[in-house]
PDB file of C-alpha atoms in Angstrom:
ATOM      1  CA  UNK A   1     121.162 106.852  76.048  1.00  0.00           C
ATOM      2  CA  UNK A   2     119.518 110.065  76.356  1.00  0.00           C
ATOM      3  CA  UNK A   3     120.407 112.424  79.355  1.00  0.00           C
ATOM      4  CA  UNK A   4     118.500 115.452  80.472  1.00  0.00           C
ATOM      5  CA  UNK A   5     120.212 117.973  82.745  1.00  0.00           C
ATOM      6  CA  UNK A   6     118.861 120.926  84.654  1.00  0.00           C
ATOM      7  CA  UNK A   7     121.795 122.777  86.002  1.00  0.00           C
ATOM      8  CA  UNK A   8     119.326 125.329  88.369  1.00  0.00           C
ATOM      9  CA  UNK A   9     118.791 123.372  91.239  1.00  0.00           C
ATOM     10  CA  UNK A  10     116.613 126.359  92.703  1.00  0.00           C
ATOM     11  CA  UNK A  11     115.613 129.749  91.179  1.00  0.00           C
ATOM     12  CA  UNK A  12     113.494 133.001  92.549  1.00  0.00           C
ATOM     13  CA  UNK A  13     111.830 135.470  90.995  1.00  0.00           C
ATOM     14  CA  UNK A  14     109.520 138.221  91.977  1.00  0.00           C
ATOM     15  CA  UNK A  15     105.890 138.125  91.115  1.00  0.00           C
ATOM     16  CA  UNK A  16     104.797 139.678  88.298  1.00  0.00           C
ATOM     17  CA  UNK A  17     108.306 139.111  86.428  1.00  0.00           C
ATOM     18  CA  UNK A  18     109.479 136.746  84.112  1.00  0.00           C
ATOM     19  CA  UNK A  19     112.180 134.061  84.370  1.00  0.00           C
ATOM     20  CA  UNK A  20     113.614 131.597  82.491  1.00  0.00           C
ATOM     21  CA  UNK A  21     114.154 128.410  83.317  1.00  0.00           C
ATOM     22  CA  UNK A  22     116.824 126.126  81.697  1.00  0.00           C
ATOM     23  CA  UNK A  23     117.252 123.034  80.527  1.00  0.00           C
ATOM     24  CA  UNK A  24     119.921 120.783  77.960  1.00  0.00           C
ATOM     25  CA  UNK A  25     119.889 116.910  76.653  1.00  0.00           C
ATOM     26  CA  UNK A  26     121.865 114.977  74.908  1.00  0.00           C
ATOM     27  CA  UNK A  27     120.970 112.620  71.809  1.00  0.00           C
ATOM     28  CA  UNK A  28     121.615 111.357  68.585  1.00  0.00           C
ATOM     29  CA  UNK A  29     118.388 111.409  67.204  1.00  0.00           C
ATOM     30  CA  UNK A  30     116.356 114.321  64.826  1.00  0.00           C
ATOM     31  CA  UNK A  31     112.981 113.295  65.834  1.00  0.00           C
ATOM     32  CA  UNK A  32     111.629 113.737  69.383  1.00  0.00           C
ATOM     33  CA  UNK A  33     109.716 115.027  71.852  1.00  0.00           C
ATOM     34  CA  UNK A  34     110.169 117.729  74.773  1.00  0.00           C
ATOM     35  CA  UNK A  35     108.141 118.597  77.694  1.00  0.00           C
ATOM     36  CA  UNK A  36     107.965 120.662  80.641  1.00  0.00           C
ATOM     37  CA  UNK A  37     106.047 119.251  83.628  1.00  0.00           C
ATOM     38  CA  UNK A  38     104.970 121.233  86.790  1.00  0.00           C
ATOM     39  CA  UNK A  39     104.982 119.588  90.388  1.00  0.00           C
ATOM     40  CA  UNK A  40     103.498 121.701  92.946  1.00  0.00           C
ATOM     41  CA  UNK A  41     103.401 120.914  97.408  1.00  0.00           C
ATOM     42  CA  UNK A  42     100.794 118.754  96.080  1.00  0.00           C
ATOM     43  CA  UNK A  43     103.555 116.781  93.889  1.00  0.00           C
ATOM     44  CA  UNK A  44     101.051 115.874  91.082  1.00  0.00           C
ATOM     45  CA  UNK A  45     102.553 116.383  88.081  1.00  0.00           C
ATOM     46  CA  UNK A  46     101.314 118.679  85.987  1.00  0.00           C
ATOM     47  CA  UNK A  47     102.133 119.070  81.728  1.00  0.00           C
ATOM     48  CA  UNK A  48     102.987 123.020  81.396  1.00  0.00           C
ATOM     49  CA  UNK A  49     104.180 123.004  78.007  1.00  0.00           C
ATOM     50  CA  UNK A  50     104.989 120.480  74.860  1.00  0.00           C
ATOM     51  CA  UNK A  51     107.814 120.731  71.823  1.00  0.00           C
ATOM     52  CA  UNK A  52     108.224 118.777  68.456  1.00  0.00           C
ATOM     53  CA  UNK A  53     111.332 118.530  67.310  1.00  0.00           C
ATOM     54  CA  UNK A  54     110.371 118.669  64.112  1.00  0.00           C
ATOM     55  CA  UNK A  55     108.902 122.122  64.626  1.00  0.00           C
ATOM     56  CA  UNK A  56     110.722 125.326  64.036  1.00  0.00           C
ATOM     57  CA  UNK A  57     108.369 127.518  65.920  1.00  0.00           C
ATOM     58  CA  UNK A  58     108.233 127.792  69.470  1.00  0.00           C
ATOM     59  CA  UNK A  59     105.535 126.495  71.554  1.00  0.00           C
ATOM     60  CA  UNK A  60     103.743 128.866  73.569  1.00  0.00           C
ATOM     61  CA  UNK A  61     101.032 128.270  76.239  1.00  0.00           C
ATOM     62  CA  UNK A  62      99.183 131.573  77.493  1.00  0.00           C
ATOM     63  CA  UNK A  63     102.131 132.634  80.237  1.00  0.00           C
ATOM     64  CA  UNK A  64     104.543 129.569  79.322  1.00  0.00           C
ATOM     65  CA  UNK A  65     106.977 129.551  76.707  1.00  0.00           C
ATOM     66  CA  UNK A  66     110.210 127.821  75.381  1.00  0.00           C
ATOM     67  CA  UNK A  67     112.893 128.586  73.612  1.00  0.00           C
ATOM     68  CA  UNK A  68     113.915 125.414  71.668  1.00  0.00           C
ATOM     69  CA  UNK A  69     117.267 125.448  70.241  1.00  0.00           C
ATOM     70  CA  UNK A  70     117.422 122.136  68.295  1.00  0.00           C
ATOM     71  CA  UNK A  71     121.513 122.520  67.341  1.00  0.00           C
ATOM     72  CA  UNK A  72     122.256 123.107  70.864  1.00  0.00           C
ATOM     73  CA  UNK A  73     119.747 120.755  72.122  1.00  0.00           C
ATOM     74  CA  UNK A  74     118.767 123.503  74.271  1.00  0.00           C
ATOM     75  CA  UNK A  75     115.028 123.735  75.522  1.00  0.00           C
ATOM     76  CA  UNK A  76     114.292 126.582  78.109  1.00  0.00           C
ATOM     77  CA  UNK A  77     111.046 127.604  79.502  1.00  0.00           C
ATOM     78  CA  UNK A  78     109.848 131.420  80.193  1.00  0.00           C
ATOM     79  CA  UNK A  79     107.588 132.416  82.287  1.00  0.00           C
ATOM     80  CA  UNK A  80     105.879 135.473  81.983  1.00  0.00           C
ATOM     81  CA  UNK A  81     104.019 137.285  84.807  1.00  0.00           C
ATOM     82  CA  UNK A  82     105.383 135.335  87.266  1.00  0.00           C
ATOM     83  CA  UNK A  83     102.219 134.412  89.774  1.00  0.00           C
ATOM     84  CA  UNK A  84     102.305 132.789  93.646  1.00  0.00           C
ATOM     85  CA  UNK A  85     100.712 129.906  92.369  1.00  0.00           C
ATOM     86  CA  UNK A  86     103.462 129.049  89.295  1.00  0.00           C
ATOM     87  CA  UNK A  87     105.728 127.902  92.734  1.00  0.00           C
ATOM     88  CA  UNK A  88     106.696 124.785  91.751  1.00  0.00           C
ATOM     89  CA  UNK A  89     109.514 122.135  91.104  1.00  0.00           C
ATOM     90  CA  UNK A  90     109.336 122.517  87.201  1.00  0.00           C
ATOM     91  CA  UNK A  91     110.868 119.094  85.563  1.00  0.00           C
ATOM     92  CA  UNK A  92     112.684 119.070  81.665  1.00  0.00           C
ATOM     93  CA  UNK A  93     111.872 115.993  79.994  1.00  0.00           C
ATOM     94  CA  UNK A  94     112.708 114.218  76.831  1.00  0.00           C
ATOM     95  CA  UNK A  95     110.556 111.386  74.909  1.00  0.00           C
ATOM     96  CA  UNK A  96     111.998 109.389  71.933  1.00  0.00           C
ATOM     97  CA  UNK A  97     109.845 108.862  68.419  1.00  0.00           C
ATOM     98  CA  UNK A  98     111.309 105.289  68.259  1.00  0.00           C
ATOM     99  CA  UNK A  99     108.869 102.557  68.339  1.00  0.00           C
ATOM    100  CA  UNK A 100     108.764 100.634  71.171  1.00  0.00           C
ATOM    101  CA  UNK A 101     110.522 103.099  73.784  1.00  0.00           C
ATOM    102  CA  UNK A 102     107.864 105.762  75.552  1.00  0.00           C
ATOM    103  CA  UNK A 103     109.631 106.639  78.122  1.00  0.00           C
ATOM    104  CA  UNK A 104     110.189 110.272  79.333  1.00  0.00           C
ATOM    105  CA  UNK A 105     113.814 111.180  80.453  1.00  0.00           C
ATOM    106  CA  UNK A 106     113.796 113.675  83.288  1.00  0.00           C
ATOM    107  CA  UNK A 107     115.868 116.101  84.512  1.00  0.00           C
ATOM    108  CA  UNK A 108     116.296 116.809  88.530  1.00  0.00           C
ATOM    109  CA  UNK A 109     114.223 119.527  88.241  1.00  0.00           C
ATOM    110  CA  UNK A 110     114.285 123.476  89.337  1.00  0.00           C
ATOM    111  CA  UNK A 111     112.828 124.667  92.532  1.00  0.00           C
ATOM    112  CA  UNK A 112     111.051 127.795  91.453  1.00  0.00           C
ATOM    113  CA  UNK A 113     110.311 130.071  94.414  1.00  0.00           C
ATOM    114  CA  UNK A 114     107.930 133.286  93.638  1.00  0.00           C
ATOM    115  CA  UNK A 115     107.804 136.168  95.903  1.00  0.00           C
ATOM    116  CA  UNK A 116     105.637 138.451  96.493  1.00  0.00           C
TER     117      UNK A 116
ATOM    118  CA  UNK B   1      86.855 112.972  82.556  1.00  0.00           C
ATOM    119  CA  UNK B   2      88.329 111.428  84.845  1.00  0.00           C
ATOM    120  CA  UNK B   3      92.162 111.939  85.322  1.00  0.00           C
ATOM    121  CA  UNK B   4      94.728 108.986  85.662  1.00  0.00           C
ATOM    122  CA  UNK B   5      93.352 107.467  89.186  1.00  0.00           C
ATOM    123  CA  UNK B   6      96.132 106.050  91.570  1.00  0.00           C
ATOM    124  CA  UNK B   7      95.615 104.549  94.937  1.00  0.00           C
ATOM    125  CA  UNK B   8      96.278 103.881  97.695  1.00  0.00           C
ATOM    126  CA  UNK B   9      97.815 107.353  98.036  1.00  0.00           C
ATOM    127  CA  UNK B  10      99.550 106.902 101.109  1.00  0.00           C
ATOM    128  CA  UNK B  11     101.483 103.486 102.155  1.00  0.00           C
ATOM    129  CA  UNK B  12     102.950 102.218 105.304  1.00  0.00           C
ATOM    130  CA  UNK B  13     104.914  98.851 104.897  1.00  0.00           C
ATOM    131  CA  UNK B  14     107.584  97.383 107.301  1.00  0.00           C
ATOM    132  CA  UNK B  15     110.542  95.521 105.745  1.00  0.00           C
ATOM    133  CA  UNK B  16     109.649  91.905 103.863  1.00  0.00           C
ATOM    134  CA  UNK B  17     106.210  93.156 103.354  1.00  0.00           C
ATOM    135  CA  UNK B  18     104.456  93.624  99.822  1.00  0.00           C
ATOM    136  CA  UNK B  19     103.233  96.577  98.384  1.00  0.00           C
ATOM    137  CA  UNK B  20     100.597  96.446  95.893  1.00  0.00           C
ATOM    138  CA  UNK B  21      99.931  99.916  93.816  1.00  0.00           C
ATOM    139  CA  UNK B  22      96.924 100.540  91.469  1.00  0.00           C
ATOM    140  CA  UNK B  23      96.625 102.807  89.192  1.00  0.00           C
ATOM    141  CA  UNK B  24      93.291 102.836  86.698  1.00  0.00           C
ATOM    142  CA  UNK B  25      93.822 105.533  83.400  1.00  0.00           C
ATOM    143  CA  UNK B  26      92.352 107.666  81.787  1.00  0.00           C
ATOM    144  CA  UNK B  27      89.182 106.737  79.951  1.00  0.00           C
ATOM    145  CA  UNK B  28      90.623 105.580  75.978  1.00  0.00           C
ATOM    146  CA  UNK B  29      93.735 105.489  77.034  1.00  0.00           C
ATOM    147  CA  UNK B  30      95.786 101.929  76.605  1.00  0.00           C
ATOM    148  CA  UNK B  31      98.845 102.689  77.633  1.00  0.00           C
ATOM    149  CA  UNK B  32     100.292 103.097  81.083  1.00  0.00           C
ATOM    150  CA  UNK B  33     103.719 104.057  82.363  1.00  0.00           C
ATOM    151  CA  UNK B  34     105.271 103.469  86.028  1.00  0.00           C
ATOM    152  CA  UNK B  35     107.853 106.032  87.653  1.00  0.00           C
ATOM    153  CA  UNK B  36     109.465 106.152  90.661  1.00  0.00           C
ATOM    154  CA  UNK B  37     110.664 109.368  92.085  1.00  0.00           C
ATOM    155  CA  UNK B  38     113.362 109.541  95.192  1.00  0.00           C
ATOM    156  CA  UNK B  39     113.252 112.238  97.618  1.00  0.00           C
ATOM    157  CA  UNK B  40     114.807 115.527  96.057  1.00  0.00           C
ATOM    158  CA  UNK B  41     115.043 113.781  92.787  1.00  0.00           C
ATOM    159  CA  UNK B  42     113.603 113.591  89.311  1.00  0.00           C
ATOM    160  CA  UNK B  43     111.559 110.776  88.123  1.00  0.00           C
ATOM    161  CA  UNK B  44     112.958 107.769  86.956  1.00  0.00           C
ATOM    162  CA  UNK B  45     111.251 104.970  84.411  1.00  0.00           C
ATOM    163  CA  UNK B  46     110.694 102.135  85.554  1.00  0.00           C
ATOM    164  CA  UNK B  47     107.893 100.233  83.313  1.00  0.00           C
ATOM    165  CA  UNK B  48     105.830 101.058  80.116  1.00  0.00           C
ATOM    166  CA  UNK B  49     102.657  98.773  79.460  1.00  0.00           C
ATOM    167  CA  UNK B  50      99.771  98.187  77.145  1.00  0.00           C
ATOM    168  CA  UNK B  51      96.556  95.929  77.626  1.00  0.00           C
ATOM    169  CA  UNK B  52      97.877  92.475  78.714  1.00  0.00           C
ATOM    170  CA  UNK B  53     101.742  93.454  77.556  1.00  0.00           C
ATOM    171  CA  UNK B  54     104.609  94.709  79.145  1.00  0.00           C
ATOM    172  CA  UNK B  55     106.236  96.804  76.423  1.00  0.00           C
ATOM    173  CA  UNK B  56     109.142  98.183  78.203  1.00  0.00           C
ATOM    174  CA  UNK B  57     110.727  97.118  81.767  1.00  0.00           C
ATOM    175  CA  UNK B  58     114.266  98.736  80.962  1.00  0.00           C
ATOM    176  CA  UNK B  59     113.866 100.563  83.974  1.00  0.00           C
ATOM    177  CA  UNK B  60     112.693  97.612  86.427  1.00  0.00           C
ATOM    178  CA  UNK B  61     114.769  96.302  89.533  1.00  0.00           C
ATOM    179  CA  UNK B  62     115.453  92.455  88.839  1.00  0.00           C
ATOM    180  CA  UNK B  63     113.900  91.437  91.657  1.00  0.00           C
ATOM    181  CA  UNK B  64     111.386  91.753  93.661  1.00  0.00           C
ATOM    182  CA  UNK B  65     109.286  94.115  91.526  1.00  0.00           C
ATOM    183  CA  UNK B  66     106.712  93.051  88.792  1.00  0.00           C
ATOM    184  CA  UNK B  67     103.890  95.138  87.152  1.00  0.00           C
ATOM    185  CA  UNK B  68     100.768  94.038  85.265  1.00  0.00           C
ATOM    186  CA  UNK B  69      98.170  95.759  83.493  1.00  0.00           C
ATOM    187  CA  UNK B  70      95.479  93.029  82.733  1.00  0.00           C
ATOM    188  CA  UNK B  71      92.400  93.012  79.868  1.00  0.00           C
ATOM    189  CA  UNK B  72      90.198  94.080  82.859  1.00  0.00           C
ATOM    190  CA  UNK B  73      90.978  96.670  86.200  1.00  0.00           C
ATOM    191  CA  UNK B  74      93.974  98.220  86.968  1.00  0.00           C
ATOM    192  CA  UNK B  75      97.305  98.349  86.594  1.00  0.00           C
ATOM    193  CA  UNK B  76      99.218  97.154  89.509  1.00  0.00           C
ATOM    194  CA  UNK B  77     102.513  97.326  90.397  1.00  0.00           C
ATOM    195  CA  UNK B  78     103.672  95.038  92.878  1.00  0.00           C
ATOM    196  CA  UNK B  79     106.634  95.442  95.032  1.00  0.00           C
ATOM    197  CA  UNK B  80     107.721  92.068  97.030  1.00  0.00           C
ATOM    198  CA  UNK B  81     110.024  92.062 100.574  1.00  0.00           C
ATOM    199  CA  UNK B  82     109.812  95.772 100.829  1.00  0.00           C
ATOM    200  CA  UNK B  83     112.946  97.519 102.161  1.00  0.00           C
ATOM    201  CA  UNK B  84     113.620 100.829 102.963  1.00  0.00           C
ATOM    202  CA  UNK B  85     115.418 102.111 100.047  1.00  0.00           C
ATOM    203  CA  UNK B  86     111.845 101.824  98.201  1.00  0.00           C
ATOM    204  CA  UNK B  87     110.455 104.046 100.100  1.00  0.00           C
ATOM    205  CA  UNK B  88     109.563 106.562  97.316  1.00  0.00           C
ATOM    206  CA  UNK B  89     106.488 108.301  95.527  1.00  0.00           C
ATOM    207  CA  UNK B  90     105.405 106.016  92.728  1.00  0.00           C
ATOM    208  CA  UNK B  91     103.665 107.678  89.630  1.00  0.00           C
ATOM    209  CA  UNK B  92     101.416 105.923  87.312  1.00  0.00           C
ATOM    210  CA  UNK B  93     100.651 108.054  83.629  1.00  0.00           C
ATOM    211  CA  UNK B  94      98.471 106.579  80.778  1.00  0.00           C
ATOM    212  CA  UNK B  95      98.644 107.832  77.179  1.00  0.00           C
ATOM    213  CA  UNK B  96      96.455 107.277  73.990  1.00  0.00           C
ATOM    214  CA  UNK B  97      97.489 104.647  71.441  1.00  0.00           C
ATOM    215  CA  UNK B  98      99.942 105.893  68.982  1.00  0.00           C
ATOM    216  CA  UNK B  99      98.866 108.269  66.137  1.00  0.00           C
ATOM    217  CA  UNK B 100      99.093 111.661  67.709  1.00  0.00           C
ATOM    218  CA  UNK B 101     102.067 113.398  70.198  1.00  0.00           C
ATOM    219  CA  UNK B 102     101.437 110.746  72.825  1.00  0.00           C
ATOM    220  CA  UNK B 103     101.692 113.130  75.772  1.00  0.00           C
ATOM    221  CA  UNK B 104     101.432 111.245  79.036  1.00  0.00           C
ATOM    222  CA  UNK B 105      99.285 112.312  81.929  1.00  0.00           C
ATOM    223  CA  UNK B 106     100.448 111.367  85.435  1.00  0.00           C
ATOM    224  CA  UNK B 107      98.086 110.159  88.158  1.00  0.00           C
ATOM    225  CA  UNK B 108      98.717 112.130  91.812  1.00  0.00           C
ATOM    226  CA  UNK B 109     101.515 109.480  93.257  1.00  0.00           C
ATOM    227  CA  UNK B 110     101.562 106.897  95.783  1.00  0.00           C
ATOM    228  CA  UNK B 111     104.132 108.002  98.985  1.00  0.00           C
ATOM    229  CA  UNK B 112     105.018 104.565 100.102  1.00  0.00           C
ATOM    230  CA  UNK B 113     106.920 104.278 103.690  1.00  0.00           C
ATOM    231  CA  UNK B 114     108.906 101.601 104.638  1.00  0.00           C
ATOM    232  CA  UNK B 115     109.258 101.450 108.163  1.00  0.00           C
TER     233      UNK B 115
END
């Protein structure tokens, strides 16, 4: 089974700086997804950023981007320009290609705290 | 467009009551996924449904929970003799049908309370 882990419970950084978030799985397959979700005080959860395996090149998203490193199923996210409003428990996730299985794997999530 | 629509958003049950959550998606999209998140953790899968089918209930207690998602309304799922250790927030997402990176977009929760 596939396991995502997030080994920063909580992280800080000061507004207007970047910071990088990390995040490993585990799996045997060459085809999948990854994802990085956003869940503000407000708890909805929010999709910050998307990865193919099958794609070399990073995905980037304005502020947001990742560093995917497919050998050692390694998938970070940066975040540029750090603003108050990117505060957030930021989640890893992983979704199979398989037919028939849709779920996403999460990790526990980071606690990202931005000071001003 | 209408995001993925989940109420009631708030829910009080005492033990051995049921708890009925609805969640409607987004317009086109068929499929719908249930996760349940416990306090300080990350969520976990429980169910993964399309019109009329469940698809994928690896994640499902045996008993006392059940989920439907019928050729008309919402997607419910039901929880039966609550007891405390359910007391969770329950996220619905929905998703299009296959063909493209079938990103899934979550619905704000339900917080239910067993008291």
């Amino acid at each position: 089974a596939q396991t995502v882990t997030q080994s920063q419970p909580e992280m800080s950084v000061q507004e207007a700086e970047t910071v990088t978030l990390s995040c490993t799985y585990d799996t045997s397959e060459s085809d999948y997804y990854l994802f990085w979700y956003k869940q503000p005080p407000s708890r909805q959860m929010i999709l910050v950023i998307r990865q193919e395996a099958y794609k070399q090149q990073n995905a980037t998203e304005n502020r947001f981007s990742v560093n995917f490193q497919k050998a050692a199923k390694s998938f970070s996210l940066k975040i540029s320009d750090s603003q108050l409003g990117d505060a957030a428990m930021y989640f890893c996730a992983y979704r199979t290609t398989q037919g028939g299985s849709e779920k996403l794997v999460f990790g526990k999530g980071t606690k990202l705290t931005v000071n001003p | 467009n209408a995001g993925v629509m989940q109420n009631p958003r708030h829910l009080v049950r005492r033990r051995g009551q049921e708890a009925r959550l609805r969640c409607s998606p987004m317009k086109g999209h068929s499929h719908v996924y249930w996760y349940r998140q416990l306090p300080e953790e990350g969520l976990k899968f429980m169910v993964y449904l399309q019109k009329e089918n469940i698809i994928d209930e690896s994640g499902m207690p045996k008993e006392r929970f059940s989920a439907e998602f019928p050729k008309e309304g919402p997607s419910i799922l039901r929880i039966q003799q609550v007891v405390r250790g359910d007391s969770a927030a329950y996220f619905c997402a929905s998703s299009p049908p296959r063909g493209s990176v079938e990103t899934q977009y979550f619905g704000p929760g339900t917080r239910l309370l067993v008291l």
